[in-house]
GROMACS .gro file of N, CA and C in nm:
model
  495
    1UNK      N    1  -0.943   1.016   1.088
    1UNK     CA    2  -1.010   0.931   0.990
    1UNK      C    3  -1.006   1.002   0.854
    2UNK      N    4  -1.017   0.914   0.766
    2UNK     CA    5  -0.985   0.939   0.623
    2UNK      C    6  -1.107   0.913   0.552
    3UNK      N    7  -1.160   0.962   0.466
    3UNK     CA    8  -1.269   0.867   0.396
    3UNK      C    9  -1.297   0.885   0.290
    4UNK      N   10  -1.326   0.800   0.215
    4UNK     CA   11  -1.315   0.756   0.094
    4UNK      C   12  -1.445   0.724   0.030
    5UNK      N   13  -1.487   0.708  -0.078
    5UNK     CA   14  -1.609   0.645  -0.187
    5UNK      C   15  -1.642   0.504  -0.121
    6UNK      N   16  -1.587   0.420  -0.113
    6UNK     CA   17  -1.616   0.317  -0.016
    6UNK      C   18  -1.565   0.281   0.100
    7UNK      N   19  -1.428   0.304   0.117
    7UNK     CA   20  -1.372   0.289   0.296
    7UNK      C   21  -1.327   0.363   0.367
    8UNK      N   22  -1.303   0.368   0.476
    8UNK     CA   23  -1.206   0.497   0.565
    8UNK      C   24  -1.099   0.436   0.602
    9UNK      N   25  -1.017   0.523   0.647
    9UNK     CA   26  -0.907   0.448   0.677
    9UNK      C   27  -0.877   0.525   0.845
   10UNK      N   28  -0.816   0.471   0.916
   10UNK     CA   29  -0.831   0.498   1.060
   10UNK      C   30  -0.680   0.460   1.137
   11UNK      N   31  -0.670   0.491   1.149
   11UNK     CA   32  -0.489   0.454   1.284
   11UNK      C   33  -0.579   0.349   1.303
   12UNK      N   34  -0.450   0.217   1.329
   12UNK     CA   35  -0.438   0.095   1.367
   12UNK      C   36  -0.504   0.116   1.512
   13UNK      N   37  -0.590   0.042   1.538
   13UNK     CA   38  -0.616   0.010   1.691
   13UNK      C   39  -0.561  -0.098   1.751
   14UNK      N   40  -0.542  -0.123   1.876
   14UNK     CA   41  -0.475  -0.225   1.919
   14UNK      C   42  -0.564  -0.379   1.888
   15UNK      N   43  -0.711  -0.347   1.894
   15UNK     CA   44  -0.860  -0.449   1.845
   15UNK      C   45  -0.785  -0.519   1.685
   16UNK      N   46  -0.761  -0.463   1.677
   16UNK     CA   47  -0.743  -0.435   1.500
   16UNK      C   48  -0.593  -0.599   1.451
   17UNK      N   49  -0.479  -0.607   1.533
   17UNK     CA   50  -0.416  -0.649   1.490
   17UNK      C   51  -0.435  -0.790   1.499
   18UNK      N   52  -0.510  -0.901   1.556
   18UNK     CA   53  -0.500  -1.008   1.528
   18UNK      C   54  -0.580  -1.033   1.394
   19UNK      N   55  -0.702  -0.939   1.361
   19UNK     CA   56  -0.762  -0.962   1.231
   19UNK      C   57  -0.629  -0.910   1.126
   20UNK      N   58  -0.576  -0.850   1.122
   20UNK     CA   59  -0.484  -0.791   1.032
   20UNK      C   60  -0.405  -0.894   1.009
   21UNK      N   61  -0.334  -0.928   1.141
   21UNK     CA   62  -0.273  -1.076   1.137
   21UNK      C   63  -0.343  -1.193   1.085
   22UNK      N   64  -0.462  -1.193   1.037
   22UNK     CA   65  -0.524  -1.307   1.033
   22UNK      C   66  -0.471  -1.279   0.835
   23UNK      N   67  -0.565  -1.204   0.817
   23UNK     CA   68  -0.565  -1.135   0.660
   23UNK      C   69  -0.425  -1.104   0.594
   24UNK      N   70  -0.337  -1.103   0.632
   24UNK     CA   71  -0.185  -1.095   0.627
   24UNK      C   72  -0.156  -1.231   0.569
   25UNK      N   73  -0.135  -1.288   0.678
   25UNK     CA   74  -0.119  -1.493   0.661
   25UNK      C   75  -0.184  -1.564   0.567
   26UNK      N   76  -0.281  -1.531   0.529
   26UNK     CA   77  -0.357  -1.597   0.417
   26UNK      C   78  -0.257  -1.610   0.306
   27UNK      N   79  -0.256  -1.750   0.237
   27UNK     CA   80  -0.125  -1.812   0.168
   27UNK      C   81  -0.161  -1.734   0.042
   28UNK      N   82  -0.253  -1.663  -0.044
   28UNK     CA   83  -0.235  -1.598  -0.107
   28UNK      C   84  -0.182  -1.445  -0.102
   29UNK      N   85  -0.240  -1.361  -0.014
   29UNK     CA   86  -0.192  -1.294   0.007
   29UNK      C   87  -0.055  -1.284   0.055
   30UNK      N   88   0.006  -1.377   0.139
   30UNK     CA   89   0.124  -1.330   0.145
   30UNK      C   90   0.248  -1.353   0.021
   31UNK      N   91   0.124  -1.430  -0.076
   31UNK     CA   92   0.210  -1.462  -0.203
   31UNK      C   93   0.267  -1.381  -0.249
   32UNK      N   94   0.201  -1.250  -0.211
   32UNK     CA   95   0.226  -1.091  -0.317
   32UNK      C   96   0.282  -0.983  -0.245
   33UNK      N   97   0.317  -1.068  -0.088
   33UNK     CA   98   0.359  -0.949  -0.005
   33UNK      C   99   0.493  -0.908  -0.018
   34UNK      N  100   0.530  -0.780  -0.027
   34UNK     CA  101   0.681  -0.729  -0.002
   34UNK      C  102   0.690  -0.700   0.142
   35UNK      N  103   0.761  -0.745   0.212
   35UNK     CA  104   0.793  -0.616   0.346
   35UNK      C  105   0.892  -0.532   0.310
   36UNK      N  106   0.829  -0.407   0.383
   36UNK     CA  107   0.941  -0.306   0.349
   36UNK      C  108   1.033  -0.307   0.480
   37UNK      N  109   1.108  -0.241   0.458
   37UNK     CA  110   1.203  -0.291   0.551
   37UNK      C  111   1.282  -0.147   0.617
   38UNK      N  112   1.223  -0.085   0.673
   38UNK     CA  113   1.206   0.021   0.746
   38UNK      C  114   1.323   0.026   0.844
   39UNK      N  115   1.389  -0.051   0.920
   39UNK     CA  116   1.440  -0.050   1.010
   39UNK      C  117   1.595  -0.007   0.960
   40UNK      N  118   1.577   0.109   0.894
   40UNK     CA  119   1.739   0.153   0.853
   40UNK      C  120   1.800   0.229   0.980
   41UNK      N  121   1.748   0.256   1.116
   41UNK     CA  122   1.837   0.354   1.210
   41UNK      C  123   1.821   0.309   1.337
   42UNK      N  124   1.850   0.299   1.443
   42UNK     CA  125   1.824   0.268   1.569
   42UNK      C  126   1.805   0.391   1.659
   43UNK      N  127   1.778   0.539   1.577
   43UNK     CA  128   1.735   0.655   1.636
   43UNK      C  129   1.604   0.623   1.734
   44UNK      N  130   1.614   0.673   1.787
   44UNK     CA  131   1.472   0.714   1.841
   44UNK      C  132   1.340   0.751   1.720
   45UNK      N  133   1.391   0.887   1.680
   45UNK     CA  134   1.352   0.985   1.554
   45UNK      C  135   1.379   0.917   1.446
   46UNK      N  136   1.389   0.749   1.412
   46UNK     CA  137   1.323   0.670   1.280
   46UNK      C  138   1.249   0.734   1.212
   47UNK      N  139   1.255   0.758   1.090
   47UNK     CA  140   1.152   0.788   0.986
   47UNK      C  141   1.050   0.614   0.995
   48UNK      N  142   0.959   0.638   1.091
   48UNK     CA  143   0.891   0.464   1.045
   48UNK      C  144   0.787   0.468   0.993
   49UNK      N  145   0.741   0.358   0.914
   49UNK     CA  146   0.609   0.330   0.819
   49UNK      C  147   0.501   0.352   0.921
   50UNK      N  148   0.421   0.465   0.861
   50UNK     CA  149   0.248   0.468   0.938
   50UNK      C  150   0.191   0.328   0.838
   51UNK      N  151   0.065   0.327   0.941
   51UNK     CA  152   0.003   0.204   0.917
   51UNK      C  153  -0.159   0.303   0.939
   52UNK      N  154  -0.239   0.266   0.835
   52UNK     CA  155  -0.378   0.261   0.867
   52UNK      C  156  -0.456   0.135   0.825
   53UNK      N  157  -0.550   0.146   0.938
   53UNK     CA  158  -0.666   0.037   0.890
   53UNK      C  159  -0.752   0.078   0.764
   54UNK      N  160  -0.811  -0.005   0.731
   54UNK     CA  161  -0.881  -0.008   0.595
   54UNK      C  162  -1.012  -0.076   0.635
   55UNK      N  163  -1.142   0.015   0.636
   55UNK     CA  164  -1.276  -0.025   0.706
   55UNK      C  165  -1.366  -0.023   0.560
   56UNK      N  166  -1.427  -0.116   0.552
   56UNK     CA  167  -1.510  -0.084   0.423
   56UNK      C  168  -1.719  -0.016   0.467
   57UNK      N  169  -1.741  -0.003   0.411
   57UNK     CA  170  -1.896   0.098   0.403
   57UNK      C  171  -1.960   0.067   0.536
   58UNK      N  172  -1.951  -0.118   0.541
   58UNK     CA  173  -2.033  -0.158   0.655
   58UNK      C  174  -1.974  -0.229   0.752
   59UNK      N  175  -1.833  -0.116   0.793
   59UNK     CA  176  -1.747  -0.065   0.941
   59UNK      C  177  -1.671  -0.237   0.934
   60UNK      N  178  -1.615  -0.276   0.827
   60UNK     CA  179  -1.543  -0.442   0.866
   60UNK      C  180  -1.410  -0.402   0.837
   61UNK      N  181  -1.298  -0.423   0.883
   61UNK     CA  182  -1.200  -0.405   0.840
   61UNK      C  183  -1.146  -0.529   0.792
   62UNK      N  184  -1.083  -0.490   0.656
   62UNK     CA  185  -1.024  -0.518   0.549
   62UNK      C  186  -0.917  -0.533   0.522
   63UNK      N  187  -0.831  -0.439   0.566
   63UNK     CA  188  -0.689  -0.463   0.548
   63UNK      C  189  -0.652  -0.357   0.594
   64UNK      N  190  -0.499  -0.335   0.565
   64UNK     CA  191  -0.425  -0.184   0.601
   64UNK      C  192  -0.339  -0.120   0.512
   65UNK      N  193  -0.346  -0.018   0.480
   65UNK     CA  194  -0.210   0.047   0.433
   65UNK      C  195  -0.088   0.110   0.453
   66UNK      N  196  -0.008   0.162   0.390
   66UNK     CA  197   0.111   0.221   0.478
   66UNK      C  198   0.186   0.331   0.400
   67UNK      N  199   0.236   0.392   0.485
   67UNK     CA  200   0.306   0.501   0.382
   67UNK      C  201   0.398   0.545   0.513
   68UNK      N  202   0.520   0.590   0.403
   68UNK     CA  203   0.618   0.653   0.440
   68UNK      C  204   0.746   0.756   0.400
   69UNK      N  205   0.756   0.884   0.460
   69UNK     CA  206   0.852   0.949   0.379
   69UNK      C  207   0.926   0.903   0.371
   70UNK      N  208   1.027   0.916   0.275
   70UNK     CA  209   1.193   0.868   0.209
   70UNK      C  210   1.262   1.003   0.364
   71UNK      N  211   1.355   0.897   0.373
   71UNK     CA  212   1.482   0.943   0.468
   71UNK      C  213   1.566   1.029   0.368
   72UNK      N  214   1.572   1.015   0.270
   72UNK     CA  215   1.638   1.124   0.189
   72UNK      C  216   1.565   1.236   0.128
   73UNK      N  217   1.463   1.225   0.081
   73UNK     CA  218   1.374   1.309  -0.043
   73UNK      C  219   1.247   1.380   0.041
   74UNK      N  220   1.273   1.488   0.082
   74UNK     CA  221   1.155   1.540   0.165
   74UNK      C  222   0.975   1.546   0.055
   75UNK      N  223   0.895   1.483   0.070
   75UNK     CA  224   0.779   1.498  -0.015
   75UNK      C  225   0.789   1.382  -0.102
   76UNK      N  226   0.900   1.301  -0.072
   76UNK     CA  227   0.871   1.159  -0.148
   76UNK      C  228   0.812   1.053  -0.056
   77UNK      N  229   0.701   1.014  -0.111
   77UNK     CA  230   0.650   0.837   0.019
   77UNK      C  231   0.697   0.742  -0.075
   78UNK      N  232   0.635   0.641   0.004
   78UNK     CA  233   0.650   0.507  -0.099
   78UNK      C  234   0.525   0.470   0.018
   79UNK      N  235   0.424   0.370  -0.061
   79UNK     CA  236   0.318   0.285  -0.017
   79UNK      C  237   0.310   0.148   0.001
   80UNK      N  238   0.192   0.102   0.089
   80UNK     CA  239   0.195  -0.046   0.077
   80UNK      C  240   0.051  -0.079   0.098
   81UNK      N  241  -0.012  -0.146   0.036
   81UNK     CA  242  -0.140  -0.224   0.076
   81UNK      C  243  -0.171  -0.364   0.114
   82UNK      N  244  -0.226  -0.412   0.211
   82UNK     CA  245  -0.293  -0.534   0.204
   82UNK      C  246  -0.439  -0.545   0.231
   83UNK      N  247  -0.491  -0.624   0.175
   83UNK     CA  248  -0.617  -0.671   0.205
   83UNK      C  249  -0.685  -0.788   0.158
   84UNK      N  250  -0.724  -0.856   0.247
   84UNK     CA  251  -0.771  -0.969   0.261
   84UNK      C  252  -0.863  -1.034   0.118
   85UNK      N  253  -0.768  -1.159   0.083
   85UNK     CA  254  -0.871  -1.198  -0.021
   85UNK      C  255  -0.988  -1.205  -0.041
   86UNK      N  256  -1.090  -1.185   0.079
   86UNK     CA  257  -1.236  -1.252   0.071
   86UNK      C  258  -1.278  -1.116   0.029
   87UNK      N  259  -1.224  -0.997  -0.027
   87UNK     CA  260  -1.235  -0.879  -0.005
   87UNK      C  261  -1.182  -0.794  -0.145
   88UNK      N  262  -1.076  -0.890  -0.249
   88UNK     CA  263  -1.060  -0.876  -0.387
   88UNK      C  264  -1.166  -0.817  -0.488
   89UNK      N  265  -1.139  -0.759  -0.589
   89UNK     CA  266  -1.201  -0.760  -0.659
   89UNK      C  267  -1.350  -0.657  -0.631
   90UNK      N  268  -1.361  -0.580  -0.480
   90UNK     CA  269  -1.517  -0.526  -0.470
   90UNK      C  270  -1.420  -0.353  -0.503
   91UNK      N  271  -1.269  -0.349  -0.561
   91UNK     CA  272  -1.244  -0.171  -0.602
   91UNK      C  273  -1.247  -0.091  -0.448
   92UNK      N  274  -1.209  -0.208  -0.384
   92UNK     CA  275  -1.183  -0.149  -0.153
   92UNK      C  276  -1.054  -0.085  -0.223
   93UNK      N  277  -0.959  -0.153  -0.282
   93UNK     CA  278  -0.793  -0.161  -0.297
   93UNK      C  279  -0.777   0.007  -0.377
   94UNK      N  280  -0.822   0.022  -0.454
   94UNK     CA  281  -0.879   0.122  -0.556
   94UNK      C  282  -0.895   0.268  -0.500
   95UNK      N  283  -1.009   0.226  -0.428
   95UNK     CA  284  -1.065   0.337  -0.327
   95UNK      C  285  -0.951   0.369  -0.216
   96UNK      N  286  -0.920   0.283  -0.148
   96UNK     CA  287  -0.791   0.326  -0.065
   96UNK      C  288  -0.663   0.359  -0.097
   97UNK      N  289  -0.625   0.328  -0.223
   97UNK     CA  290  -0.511   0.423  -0.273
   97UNK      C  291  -0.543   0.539  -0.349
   98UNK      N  292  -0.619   0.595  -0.346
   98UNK     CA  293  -0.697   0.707  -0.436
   98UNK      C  294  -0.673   0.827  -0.301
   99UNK      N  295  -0.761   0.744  -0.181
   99UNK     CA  296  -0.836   0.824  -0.119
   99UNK      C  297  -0.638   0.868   0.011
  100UNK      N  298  -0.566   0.722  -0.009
  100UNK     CA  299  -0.425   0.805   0.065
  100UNK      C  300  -0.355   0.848  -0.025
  101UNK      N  301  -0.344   0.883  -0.177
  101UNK     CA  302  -0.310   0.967  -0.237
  101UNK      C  303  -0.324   1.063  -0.258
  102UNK      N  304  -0.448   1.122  -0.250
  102UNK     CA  305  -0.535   1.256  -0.260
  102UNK      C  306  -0.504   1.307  -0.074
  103UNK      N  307  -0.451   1.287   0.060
  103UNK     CA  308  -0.414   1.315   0.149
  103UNK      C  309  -0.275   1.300   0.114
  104UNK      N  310  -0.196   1.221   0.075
  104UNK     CA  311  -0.038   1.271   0.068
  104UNK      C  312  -0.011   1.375   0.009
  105UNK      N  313  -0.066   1.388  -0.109
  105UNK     CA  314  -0.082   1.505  -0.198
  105UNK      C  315  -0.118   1.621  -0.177
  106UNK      N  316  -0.239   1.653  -0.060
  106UNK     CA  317  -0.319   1.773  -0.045
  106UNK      C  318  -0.272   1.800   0.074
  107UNK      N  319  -0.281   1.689   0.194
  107UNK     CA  320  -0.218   1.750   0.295
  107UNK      C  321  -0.130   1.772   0.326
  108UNK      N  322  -0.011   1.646   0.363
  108UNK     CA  323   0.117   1.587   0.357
  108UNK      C  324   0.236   1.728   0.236
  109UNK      N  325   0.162   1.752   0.135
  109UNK     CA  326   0.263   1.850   0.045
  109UNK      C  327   0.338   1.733  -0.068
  110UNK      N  328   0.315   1.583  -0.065
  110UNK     CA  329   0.367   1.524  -0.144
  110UNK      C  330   0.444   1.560  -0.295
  111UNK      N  331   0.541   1.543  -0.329
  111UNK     CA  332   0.554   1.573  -0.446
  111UNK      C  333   0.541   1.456  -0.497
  112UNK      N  334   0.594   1.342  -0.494
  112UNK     CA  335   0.582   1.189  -0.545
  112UNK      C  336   0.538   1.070  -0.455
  113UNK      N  337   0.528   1.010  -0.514
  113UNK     CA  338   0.449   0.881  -0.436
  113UNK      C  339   0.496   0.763  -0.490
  114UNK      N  340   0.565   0.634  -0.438
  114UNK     CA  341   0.597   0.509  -0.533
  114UNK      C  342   0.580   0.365  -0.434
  115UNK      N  343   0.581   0.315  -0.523
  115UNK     CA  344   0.534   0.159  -0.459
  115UNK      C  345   0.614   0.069  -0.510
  116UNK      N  346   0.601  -0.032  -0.496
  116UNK     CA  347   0.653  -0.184  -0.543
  116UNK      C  348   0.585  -0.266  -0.536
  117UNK      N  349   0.566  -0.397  -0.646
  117UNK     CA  350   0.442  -0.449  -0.650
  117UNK      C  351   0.507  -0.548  -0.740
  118UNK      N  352   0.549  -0.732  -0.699
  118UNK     CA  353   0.567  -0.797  -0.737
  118UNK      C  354   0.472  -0.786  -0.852
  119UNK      N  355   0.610  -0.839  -1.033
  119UNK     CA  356   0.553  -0.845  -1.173
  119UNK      C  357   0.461  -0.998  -1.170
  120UNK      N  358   0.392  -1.038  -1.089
  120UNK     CA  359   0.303  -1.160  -1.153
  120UNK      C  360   0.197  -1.078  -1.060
  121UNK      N  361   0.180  -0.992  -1.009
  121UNK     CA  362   0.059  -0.950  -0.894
  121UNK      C  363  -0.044  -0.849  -1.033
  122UNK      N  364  -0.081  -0.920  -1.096
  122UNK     CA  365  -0.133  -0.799  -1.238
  122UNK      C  366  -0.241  -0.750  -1.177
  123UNK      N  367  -0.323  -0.806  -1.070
  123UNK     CA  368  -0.457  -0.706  -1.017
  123UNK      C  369  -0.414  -0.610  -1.006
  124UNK      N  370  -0.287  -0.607  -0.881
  124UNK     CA  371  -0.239  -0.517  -0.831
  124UNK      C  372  -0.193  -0.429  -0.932
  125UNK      N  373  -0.110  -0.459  -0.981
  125UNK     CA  374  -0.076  -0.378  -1.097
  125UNK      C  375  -0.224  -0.264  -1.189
  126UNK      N  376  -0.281  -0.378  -1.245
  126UNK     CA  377  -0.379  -0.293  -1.307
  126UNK      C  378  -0.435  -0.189  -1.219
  127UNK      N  379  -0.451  -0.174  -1.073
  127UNK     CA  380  -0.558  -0.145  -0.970
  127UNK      C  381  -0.425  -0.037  -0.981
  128UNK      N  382  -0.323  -0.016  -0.935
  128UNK     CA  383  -0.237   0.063  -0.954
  128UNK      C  384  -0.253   0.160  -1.064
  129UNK      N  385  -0.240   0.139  -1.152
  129UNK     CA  386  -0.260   0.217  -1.353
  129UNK      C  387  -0.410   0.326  -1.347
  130UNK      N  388  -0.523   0.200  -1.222
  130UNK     CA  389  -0.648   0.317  -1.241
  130UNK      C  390  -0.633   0.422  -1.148
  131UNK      N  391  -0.566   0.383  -1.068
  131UNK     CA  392  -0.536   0.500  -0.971
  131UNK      C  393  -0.405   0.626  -1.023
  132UNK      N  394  -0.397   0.616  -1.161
  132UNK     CA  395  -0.229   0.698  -1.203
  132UNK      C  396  -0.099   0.654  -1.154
  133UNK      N  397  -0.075   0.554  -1.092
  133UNK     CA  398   0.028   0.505  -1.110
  133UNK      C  399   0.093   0.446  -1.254
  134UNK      N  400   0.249   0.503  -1.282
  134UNK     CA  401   0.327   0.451  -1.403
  134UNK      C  402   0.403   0.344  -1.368
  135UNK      N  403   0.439   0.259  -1.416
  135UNK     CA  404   0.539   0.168  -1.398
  135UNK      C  405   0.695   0.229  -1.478
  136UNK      N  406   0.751   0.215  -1.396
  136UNK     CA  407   0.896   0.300  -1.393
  136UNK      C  408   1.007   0.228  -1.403
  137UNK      N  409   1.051   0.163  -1.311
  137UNK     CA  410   1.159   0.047  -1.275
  137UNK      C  411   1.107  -0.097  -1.256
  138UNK      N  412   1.213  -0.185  -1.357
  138UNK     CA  413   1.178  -0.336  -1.270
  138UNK      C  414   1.297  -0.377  -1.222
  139UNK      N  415   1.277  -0.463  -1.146
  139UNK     CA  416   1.412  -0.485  -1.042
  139UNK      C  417   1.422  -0.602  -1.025
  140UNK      N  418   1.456  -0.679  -1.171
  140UNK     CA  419   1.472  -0.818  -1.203
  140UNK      C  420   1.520  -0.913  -1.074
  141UNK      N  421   1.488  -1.068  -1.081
  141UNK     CA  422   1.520  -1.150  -0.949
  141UNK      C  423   1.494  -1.081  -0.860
  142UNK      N  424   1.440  -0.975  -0.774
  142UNK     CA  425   1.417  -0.896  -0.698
  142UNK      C  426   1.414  -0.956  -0.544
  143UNK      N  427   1.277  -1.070  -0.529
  143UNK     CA  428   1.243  -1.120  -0.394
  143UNK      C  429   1.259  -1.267  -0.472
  144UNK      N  430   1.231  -1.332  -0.340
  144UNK     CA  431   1.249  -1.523  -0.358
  144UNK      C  432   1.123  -1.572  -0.273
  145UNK      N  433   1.019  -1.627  -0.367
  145UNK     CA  434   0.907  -1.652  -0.280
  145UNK      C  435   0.869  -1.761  -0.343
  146UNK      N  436   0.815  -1.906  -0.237
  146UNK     CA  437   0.804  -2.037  -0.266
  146UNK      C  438   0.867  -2.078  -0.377
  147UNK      N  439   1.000  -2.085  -0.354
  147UNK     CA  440   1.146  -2.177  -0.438
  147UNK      C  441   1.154  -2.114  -0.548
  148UNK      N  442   1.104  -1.927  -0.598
  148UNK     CA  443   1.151  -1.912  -0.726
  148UNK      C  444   1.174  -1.770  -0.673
  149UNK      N  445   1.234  -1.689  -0.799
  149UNK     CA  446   1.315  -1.551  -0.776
  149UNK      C  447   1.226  -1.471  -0.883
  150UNK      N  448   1.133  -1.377  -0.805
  150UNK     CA  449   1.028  -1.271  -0.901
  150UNK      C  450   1.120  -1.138  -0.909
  151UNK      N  451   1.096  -1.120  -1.028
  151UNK     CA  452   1.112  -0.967  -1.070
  151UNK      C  453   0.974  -0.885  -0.977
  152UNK      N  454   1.051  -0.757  -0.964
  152UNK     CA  455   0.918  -0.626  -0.881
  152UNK      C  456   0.960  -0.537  -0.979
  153UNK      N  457   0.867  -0.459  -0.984
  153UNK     CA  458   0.814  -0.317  -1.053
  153UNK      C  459   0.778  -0.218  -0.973
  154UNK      N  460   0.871  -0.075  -1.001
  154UNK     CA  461   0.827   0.002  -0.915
  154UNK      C  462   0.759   0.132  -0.988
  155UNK      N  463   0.618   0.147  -0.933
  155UNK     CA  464   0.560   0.199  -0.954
  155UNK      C  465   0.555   0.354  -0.926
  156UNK      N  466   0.538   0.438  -0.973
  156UNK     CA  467   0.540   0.601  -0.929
  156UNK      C  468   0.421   0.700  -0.981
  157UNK      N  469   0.387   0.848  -0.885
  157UNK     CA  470   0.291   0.886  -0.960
  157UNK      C  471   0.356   1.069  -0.882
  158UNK      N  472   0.361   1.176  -0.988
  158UNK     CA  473   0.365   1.291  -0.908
  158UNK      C  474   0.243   1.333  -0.930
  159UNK      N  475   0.303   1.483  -0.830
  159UNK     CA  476   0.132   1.521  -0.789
  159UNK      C  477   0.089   1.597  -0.895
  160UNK      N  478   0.167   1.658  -0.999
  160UNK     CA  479   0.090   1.720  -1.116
  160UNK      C  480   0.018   1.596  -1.233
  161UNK      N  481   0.040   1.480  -1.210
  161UNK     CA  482  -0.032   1.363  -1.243
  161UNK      C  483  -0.175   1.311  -1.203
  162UNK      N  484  -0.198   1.356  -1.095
  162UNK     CA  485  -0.302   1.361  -0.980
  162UNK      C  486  -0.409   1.358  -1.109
  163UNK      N  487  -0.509   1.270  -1.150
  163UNK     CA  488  -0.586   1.303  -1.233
  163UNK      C  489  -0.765   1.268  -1.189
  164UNK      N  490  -0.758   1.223  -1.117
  164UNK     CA  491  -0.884   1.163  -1.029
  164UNK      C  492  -0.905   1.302  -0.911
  165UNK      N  493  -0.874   1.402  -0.896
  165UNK     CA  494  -0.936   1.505  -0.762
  165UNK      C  495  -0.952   1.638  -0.823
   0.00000   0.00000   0.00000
């Protein structure tokens, strides 16, 4: 367990995935979802995306996050968040990328950290900027979601950036 100013974060339980599934599906949220797309090897020894749950103060889970080293760049991740709209806006999103940044960083040995985050998702975005994330790359027409083609932005932060620990 991980814990944070307002949530912990915990390995996925098996309890855990039909709510996740529920909070996933929600037509907004998946408005803003990227999947990453992990499945580059049929090794055994996959580099694959961890997944944690996302529990807020009073033990409800919220959503999940994810992280994963780069198959090339030892100490590079890249991240992912979701969490459930009814759940926007209370700084859960905030707190949980703070609190798995400050563990990629301290424990993990991270040197960089980056994300992607469809350009019309501006919460996300802003919620990104308070946590030290820069916006770096955009990656025009990028994804195709309900009949149009969004640009993504990829976001980055190293650990001598770290300005919140």
């Amino acid at each position: 367990m991980i814990k944070g100013k307002k949530i912990y974060l915990r390995d996925v339980e098996r309890k855990d995935i039909i709510i996740l599934y529920r909070l996933f599906n929600e037509n907004i949220v998946k408005r803003y979802s990227i999947i990453p797309n992990d499945i580059q090897s049929n090794d055994e020894g996959a580099n694959l995306r961890k997944a944690l749950s996302i529990l807020n103060d009073k033990d409800i889970l919220i959503g999940f996050i994810t992280y994963k080293e780069s198959n090339c760049h030892i100490g590079v991740y890249s991240i992912g968040i979701t969490i459930g709209s009814s759940y926007w806006g209370h700084k859960y999103g905030e707190d949980a990328i703070k609190t798995l940044l400050a563990y990629l960083f301290m424990k993990l040995n991270a040197i960089r950290v980056e994300l992607e985050v469809i350009s019309t998702n501006l919460r996300a975005i802003n919620c990104y900027k308070k946590c030290g994330l820069i916006e770096e790359v955009i990656k025009r027409n990028n994804v195709y979601i309900d009949g149009e083609y969004l640009d993504t932005i990829i976001m980055g932060i190293l650990r001598e950036e770290l300005i919140y620990i």
